[in-house]
Coordinates of C-alpha atoms in Angstrom, one line a residue:
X1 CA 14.7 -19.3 15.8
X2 CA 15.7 -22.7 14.2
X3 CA 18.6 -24.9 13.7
X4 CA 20.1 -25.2 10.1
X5 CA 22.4 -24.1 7.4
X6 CA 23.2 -20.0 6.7
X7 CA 22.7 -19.3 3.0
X8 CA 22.5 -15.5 2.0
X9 CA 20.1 -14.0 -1.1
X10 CA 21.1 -11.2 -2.5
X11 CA 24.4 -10.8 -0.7
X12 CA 26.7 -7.7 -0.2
X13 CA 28.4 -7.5 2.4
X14 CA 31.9 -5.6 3.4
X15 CA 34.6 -6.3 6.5
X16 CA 35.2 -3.3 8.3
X17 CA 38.6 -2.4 10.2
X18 CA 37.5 -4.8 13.4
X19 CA 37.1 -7.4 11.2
X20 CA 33.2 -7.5 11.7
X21 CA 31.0 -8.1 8.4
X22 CA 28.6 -5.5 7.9
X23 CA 25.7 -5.3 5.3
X24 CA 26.0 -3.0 2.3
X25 CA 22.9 -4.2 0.2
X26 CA 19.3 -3.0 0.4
X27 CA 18.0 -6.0 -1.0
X28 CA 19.8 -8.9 1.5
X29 CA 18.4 -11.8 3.2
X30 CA 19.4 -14.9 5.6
X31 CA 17.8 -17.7 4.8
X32 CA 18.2 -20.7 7.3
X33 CA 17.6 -24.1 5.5
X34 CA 17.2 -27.5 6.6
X35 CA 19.4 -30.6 5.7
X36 CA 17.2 -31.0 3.3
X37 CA 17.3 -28.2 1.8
X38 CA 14.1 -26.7 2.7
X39 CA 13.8 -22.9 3.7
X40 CA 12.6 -22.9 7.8
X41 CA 13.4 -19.5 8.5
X42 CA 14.4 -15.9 6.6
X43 CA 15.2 -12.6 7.4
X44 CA 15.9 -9.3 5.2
X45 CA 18.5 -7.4 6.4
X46 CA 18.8 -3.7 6.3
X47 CA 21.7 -1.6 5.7
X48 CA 24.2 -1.3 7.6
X49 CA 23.0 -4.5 9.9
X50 CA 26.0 -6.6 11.7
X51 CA 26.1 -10.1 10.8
X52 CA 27.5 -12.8 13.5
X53 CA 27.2 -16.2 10.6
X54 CA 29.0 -16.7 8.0
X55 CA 27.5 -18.6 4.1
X56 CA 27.3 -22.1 4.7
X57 CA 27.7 -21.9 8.7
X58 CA 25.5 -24.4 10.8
X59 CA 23.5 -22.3 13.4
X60 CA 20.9 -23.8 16.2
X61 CA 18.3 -22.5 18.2
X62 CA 19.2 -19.4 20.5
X63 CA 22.6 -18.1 18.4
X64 CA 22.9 -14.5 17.7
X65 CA 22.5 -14.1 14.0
X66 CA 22.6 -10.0 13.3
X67 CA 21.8 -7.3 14.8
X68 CA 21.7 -3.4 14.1
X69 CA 21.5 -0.6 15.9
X70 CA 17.7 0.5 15.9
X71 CA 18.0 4.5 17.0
X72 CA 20.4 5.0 14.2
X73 CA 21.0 4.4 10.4
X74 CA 24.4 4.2 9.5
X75 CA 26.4 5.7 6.4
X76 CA 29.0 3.5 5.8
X77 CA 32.3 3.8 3.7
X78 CA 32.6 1.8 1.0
X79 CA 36.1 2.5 0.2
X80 CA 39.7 3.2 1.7
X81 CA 40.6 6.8 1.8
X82 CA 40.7 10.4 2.8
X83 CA 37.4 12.7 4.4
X84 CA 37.0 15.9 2.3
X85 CA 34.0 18.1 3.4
X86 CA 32.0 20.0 0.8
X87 CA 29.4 22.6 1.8
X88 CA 29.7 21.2 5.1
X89 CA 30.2 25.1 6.2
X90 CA 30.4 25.6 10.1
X91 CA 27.5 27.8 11.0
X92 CA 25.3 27.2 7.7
X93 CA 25.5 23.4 7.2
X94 CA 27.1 22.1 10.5
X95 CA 27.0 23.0 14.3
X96 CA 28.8 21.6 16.3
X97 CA 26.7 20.0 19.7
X98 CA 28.1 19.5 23.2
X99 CA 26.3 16.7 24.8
X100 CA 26.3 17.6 28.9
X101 CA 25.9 14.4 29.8
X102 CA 29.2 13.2 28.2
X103 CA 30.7 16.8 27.5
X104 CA 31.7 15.3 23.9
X105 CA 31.1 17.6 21.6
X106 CA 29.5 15.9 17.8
X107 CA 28.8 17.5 14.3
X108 CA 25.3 17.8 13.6
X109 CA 24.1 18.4 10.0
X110 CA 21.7 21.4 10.2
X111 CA 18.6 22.8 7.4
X112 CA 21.2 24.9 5.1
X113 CA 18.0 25.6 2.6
X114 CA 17.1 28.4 5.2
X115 CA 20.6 30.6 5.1
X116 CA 20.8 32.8 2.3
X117 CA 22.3 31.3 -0.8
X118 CA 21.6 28.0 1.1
X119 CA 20.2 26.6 -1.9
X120 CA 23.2 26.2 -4.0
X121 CA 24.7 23.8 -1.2
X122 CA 25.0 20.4 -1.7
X123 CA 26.4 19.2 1.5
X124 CA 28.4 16.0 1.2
X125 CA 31.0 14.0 2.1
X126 CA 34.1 13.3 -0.2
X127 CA 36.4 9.8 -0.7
X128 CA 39.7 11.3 -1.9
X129 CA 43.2 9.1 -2.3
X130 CA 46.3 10.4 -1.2
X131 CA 46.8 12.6 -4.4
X132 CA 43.6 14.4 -3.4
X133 CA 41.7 12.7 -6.8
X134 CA 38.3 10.9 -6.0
X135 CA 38.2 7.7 -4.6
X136 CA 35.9 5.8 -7.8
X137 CA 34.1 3.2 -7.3
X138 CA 33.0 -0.1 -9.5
X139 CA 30.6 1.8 -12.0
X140 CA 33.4 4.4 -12.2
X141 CA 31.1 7.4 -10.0
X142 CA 33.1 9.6 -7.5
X143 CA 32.1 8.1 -3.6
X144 CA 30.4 10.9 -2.5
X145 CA 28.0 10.4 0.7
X146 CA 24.9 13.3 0.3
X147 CA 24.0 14.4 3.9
X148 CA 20.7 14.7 5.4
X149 CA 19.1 17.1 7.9
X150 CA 19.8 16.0 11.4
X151 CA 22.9 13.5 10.4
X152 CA 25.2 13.5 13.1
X153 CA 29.0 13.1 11.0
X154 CA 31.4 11.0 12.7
X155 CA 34.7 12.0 10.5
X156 CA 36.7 14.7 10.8
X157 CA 37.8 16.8 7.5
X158 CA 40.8 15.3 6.7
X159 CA 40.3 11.7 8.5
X160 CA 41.7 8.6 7.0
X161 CA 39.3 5.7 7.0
X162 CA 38.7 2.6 6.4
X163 CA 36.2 0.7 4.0
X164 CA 33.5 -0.4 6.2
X165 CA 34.3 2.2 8.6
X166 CA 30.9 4.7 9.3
X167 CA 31.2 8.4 8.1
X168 CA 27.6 9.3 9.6
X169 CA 24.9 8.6 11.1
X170 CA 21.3 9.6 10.3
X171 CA 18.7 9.5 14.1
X172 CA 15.6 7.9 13.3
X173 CA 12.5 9.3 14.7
X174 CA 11.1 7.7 17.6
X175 CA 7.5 7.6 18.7
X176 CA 6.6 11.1 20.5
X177 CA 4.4 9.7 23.3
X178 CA 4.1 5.9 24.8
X179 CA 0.5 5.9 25.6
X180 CA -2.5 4.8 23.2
X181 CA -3.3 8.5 22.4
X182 CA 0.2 8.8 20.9
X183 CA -0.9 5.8 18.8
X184 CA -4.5 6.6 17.5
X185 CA -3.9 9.2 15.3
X186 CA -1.8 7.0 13.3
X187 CA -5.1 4.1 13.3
X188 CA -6.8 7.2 12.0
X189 CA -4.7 8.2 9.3
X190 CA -4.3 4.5 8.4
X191 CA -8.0 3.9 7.7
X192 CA -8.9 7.2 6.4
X193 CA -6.5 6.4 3.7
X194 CA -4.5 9.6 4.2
X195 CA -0.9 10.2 2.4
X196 CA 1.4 11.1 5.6
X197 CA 3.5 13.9 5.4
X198 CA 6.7 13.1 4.1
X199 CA 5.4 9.9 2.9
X200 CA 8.0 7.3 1.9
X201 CA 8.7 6.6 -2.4
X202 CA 8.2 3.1 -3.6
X203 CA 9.9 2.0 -6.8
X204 CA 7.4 1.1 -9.3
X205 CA 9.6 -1.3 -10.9
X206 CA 12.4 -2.9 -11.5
X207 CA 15.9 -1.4 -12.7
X208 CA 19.4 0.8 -11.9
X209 CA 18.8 4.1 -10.2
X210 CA 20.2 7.3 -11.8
X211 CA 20.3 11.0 -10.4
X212 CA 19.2 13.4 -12.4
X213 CA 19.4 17.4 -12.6
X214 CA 18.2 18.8 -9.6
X215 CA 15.2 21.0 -9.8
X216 CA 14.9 23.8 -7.4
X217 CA 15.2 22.1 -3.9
X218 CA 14.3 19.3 -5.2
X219 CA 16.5 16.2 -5.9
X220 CA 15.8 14.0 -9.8
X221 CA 15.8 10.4 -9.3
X222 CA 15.4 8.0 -12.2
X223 CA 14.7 4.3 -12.6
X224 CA 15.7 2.8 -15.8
X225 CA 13.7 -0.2 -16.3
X226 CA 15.1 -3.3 -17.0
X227 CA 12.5 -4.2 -19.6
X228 CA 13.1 -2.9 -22.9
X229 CA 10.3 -0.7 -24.0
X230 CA 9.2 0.8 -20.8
X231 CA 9.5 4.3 -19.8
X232 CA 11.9 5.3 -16.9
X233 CA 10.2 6.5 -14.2
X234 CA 11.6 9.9 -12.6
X235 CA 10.9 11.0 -9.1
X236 CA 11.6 14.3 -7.0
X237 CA 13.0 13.8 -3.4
X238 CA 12.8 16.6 -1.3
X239 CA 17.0 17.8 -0.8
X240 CA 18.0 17.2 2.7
X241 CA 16.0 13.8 3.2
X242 CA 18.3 10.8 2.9
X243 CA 17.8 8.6 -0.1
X244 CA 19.0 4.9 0.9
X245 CA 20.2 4.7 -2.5
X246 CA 23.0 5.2 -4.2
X247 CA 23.7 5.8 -8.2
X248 CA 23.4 2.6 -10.6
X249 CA 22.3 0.5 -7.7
X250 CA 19.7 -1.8 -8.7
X251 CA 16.2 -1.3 -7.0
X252 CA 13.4 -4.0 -7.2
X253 CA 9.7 -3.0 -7.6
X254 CA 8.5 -1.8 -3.7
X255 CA 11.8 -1.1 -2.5
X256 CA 12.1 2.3 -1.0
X257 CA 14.0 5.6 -3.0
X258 CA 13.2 7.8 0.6
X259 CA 12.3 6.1 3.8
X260 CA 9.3 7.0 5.7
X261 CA 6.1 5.7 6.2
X262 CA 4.7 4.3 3.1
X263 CA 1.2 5.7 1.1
X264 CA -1.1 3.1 1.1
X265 CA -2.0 4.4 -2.3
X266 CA 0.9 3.8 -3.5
X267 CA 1.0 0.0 -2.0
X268 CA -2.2 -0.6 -4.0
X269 CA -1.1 0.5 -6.9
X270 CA 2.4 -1.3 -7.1
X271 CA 2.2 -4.0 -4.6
X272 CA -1.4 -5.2 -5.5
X273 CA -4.5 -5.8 -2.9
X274 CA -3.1 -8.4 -0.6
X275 CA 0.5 -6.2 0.3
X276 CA -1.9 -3.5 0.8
X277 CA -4.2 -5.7 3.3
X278 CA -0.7 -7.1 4.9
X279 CA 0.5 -3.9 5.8
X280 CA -2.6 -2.4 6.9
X281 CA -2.7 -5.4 9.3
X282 CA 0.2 -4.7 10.6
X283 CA 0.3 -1.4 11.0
X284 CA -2.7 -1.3 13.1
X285 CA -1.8 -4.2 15.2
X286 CA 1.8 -2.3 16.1
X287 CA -0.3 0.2 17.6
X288 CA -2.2 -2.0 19.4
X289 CA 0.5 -4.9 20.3
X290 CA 2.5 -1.7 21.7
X291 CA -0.1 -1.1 24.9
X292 CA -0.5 -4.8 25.0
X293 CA -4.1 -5.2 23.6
X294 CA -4.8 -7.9 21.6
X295 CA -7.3 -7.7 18.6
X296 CA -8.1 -10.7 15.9
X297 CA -7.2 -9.8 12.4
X298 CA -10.1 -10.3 10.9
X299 CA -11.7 -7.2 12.4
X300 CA -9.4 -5.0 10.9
X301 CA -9.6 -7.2 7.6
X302 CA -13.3 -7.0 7.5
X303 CA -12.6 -2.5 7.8
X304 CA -10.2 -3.2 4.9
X305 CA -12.5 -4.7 2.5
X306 CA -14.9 -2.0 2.8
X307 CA -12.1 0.4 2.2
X308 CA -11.4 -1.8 -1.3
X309 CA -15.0 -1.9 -2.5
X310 CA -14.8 0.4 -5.3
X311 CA -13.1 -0.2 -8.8
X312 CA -12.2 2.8 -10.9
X313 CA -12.4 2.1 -14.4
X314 CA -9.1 2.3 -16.9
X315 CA -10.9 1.1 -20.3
X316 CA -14.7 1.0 -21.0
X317 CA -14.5 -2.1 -23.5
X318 CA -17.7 -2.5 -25.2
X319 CA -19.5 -1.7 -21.7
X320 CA -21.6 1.7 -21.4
X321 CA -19.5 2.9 -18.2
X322 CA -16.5 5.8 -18.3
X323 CA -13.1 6.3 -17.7
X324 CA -12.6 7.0 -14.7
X325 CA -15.6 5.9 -13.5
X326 CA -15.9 4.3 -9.9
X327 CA -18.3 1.4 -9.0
X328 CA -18.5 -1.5 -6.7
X329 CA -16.8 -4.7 -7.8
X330 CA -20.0 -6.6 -7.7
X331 CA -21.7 -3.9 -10.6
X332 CA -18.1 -3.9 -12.6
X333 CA -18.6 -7.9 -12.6
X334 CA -22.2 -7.9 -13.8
X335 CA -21.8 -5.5 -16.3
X336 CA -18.9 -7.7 -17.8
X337 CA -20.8 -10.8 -17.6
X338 CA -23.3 -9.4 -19.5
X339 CA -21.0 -8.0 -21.8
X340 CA -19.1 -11.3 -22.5
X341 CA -22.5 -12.9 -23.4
X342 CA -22.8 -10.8 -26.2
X343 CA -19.2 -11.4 -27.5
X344 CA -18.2 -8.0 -26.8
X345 CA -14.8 -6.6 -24.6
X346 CA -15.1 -6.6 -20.9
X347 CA -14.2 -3.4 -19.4
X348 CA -11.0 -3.3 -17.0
X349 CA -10.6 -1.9 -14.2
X350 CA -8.4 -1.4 -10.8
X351 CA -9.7 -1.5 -7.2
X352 CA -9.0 2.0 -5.3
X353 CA -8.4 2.7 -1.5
X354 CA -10.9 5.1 0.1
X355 CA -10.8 6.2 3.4
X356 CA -13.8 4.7 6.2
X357 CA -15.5 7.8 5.9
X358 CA -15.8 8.1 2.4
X359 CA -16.3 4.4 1.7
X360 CA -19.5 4.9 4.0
X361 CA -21.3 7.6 2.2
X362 CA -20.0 6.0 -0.9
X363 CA -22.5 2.6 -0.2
X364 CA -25.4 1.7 -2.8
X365 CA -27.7 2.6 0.1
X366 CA -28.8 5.9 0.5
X367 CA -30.8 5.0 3.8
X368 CA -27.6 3.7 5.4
X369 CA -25.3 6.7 4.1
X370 CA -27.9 9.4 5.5
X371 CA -27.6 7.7 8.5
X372 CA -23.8 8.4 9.0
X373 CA -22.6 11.5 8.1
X374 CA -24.3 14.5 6.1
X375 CA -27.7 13.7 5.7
X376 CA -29.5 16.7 4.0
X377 CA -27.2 16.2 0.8
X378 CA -27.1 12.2 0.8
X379 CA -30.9 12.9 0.6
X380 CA -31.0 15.4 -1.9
X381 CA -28.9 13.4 -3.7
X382 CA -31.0 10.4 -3.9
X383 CA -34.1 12.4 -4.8
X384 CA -32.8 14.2 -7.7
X385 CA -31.3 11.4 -9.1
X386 CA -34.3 9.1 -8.4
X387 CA -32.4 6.6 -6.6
X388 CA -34.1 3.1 -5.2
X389 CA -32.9 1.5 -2.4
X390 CA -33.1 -2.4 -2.5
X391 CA -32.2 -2.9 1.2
X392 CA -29.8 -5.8 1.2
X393 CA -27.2 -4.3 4.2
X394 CA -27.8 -4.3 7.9
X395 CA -28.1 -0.7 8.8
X396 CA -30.8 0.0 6.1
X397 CA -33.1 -2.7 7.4
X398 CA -32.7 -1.6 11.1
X399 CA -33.6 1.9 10.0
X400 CA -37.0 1.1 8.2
X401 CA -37.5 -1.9 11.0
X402 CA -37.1 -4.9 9.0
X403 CA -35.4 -8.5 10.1
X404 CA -31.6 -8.1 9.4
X405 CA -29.9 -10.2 6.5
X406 CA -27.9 -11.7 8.6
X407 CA -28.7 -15.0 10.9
X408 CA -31.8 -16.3 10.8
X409 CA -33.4 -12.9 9.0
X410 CA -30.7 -14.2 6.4
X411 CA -32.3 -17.7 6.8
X412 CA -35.7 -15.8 6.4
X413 CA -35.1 -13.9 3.9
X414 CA -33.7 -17.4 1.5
X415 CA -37.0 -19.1 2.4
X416 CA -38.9 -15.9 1.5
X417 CA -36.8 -16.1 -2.1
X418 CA -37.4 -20.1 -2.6
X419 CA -41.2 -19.9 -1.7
X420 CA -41.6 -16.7 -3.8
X421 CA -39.7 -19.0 -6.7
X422 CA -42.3 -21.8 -6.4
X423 CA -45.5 -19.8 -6.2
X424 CA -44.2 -18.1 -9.8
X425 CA -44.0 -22.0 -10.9
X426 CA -47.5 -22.7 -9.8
X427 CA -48.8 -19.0 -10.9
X428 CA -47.3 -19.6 -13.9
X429 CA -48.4 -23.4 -14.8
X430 CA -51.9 -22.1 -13.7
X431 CA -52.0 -19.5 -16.1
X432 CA -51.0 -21.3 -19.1
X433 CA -53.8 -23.8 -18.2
X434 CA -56.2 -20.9 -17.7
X435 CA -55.0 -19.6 -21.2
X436 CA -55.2 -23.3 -22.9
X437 CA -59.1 -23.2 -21.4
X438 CA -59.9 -20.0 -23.0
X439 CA -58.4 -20.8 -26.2
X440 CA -60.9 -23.5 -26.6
X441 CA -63.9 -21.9 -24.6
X442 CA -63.1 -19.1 -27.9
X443 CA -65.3 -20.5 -30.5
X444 CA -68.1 -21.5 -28.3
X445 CA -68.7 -18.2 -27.0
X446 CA -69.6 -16.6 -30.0
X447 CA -72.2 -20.0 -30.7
X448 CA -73.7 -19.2 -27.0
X449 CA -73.5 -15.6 -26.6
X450 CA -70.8 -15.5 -24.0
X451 CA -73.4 -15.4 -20.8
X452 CA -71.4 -18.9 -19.0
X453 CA -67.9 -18.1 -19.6
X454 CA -67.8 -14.6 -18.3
X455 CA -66.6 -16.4 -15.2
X456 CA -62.9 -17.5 -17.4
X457 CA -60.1 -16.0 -15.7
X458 CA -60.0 -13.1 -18.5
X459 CA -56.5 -13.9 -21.0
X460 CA -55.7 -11.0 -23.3
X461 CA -56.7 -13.2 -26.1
X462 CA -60.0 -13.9 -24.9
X463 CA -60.3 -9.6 -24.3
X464 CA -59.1 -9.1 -27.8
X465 CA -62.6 -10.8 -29.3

């Protein structure tokens, strides 16, 4: 997309038997710079990807840079040697797939957990050398290759191959249908904040993956951090997916330990608000973009903030909320304002996703949350709780058939505020002078027997006597 120098981040590559350079990192990226130096364009690579450049080249506009194949996800050899199958049993592990187009016939990788004893299989593939002892690689580990469900092998038992030569191939899923109704139910799930089945597992932060004992048919991944003092973070990976990683690779926080599509929980919660707000954008719009229907951001921007209104909170401070409490940002602010007035600790807190539907009967107003979904217990609600509704949204002034806040009801309304300011002025300065006039009209009215000044505008000093 623009002319300049190749430089690589991150790089880690290897040359495979055709002499073609293929990517082994998970972390890679081509950066294009400019003469001087400045980054115009960059790319991350995924594993597997082919790469056409080499560091340092000179590209221009229009040259083929990389490319990858985009049904499949490679497994690539990272050594020379021999192909040794374990538990890849014909008939419990493997079946073997005649393709009538072609009439080649391929290895497919099948669900062992289901055969009996299936559990105790750990399909994989093995790296021996010519003395049948494990190939070892840099951190001294046996290369062993796990399997996944549906991996389609492309070595024989036995095979000699290459480094950079591919031992499988793993099909990822493509989309079911190709119309919009294929696409909604993913908008849905996307702004009802659900976890998707299967959902991918983010790293949480930085540091060198380790496998751990496996746990029924689950597989033990840790993360030892590489900031002394933390904890290392353990996670269970259902056996049979495929885990992109490999043991004592390094992982940086938001990479992903099992592919799939990401919880937006989970983005929040590592990543911060504005990945979270980035990848809802996205996500949406790739439904969208797909049938060809263009939509501004900021609609879907304006659903997100909604979704992010609430704060749940991690530490009271000095404050009178909970733990675990949840409020809107604007209450958690006030409450420390007033707080840090005093002198005293501010409460902390962390924003939280909630689905559309939730975040609507979650609002301050009860009118406006009766009006959506549920409206016997919003109501209830309200009235055992006592609940006043101070009507600053839209919907809650349509429904009781006031002028909007918005335009010039806003523009109303700020008059309505500034005028109400200046009559307090006037009522104010006018009763100070009314109170001033009493306090000397007091010792007269005893002299005169108080007939004349019954008119005063009565003060409570003046009732007092």
């Amino acid at each position: 997309s623009q002319a300049g120098t190749v430089t690589y981040e991150n790089a880690s590559t290897i040359e495979n038997s055709n002499g073609e350079t293929l990517v082994m990192g998970r972390n890679m990226k081509l950066i294009i710079r400019d003469d001087a130096g400045e980054e115009r364009a960059s790319h991350k690579l995924g594993y597997g990807t082919k790469l056409f450049v080499k560091e340092g080249g000179k590209v221009s506009r229009g040259d083929k840079l990389f490319e990858w194949d985009p049904y499949t996800l490679p497994i690539i050899a990272e050594k020379t040697g021999q192909v040794k199958y374990i538990d890849l049993v014909s008939g419990i592990a493997v079946r073997d797939e005649t393709d009538e187009a072609t009439g080649m016939t391929q290895k497919i990788v099948m669900d062992w957990r289901a055969a009996p004893k299936g559990n105790e299989l750990k399909p994989e593939i093995l790296l021996v050398d010519a003395d049948g002892e494990p190939v070892r690689n840099e951190a001294g580990n046996p290369v062993t290759y796990p399997m996944s469900v549906d991996a389609i092998l492309s070595v024989e038992e036995g095979q000699d191959i290459k480094a950079g030569d591919v031992v499988a191939r793993i099909p990822r899923e493509g989309a079911k249908t190709k119309d919009i109704t294929g696409g909604l139910p993913r908008v849905a799930e996307l702004f009802e904040a659900r976890r998707p089945k299967d959902h991918a597992i983010i790293a949480e932060c930085d540091g060198y993956v380790r496998f751990g004992k496996d746990y029924k048919n689950k597989r033990r991944i840790t993360i030892e951090p590489t900031v002394e003092g933390m904890e290392p973070v353990e996670y269970m990976v259902p056996k049979g997916k495929h885990i992109p990683v490999q043991e004592g690779d390094f992982v940086q926080k938001g990479d992903y330990i099992m592919d799939g599509n990401p919880a937006p929980h989970d983005i929040l919660a590592i990543l911060g608000v504005e990945a979270l707000a980035d990848y809802m954008i996205d996500e949406v719009q790739d439904v969208y973009r797909l049938q060809g229907v263009k939509i501004n951001d900021k609609h879907i921007e304006v659903i997100v903030r909604q979704m992010l209104q609430k704060w749940e909170i991690d530490e009271s401070g000095d404050t009178t909320l909970l733990k675990g409490e949840h409020l809107d940002k604007a209450e958690f602010d006030a409450v420390n304002e007033k707080i840090m007035a005093k002198g005293g600790r501010p409460a902390t807190g962390a924003p939280i996703l909630l689905g559309i539907t939730k975040a609507s009967l979650q609002t301050r107003s009860f009118i406006s949350a009766a009006s959506f979904q549920e409206t016997t217990r919003v109501l209830t609600e309200a009235s055992v709780q006592g609940k006043r509704d101070k009507l600053v949204g839209l919907k809650e002034n349509v429904i009781v058939g006031r002028l909007i806040p918005a335009g010039t009801g806003g523009a109303t309304a700020r008059v309505r505020r500034i005028a109400a300011e200046r009559d307090n002025v006037v009522i104010e300065a006018r009763r100070e002078e009314a109170e001033a006039a009493a306090a000397l009209a007091a010792p007269v009215d005893d002299y005169v027997g108080g007939d004349e000044f019954d008119t005063l505008v009565e003060t409570p000093e003046s009732r007092d006597e």
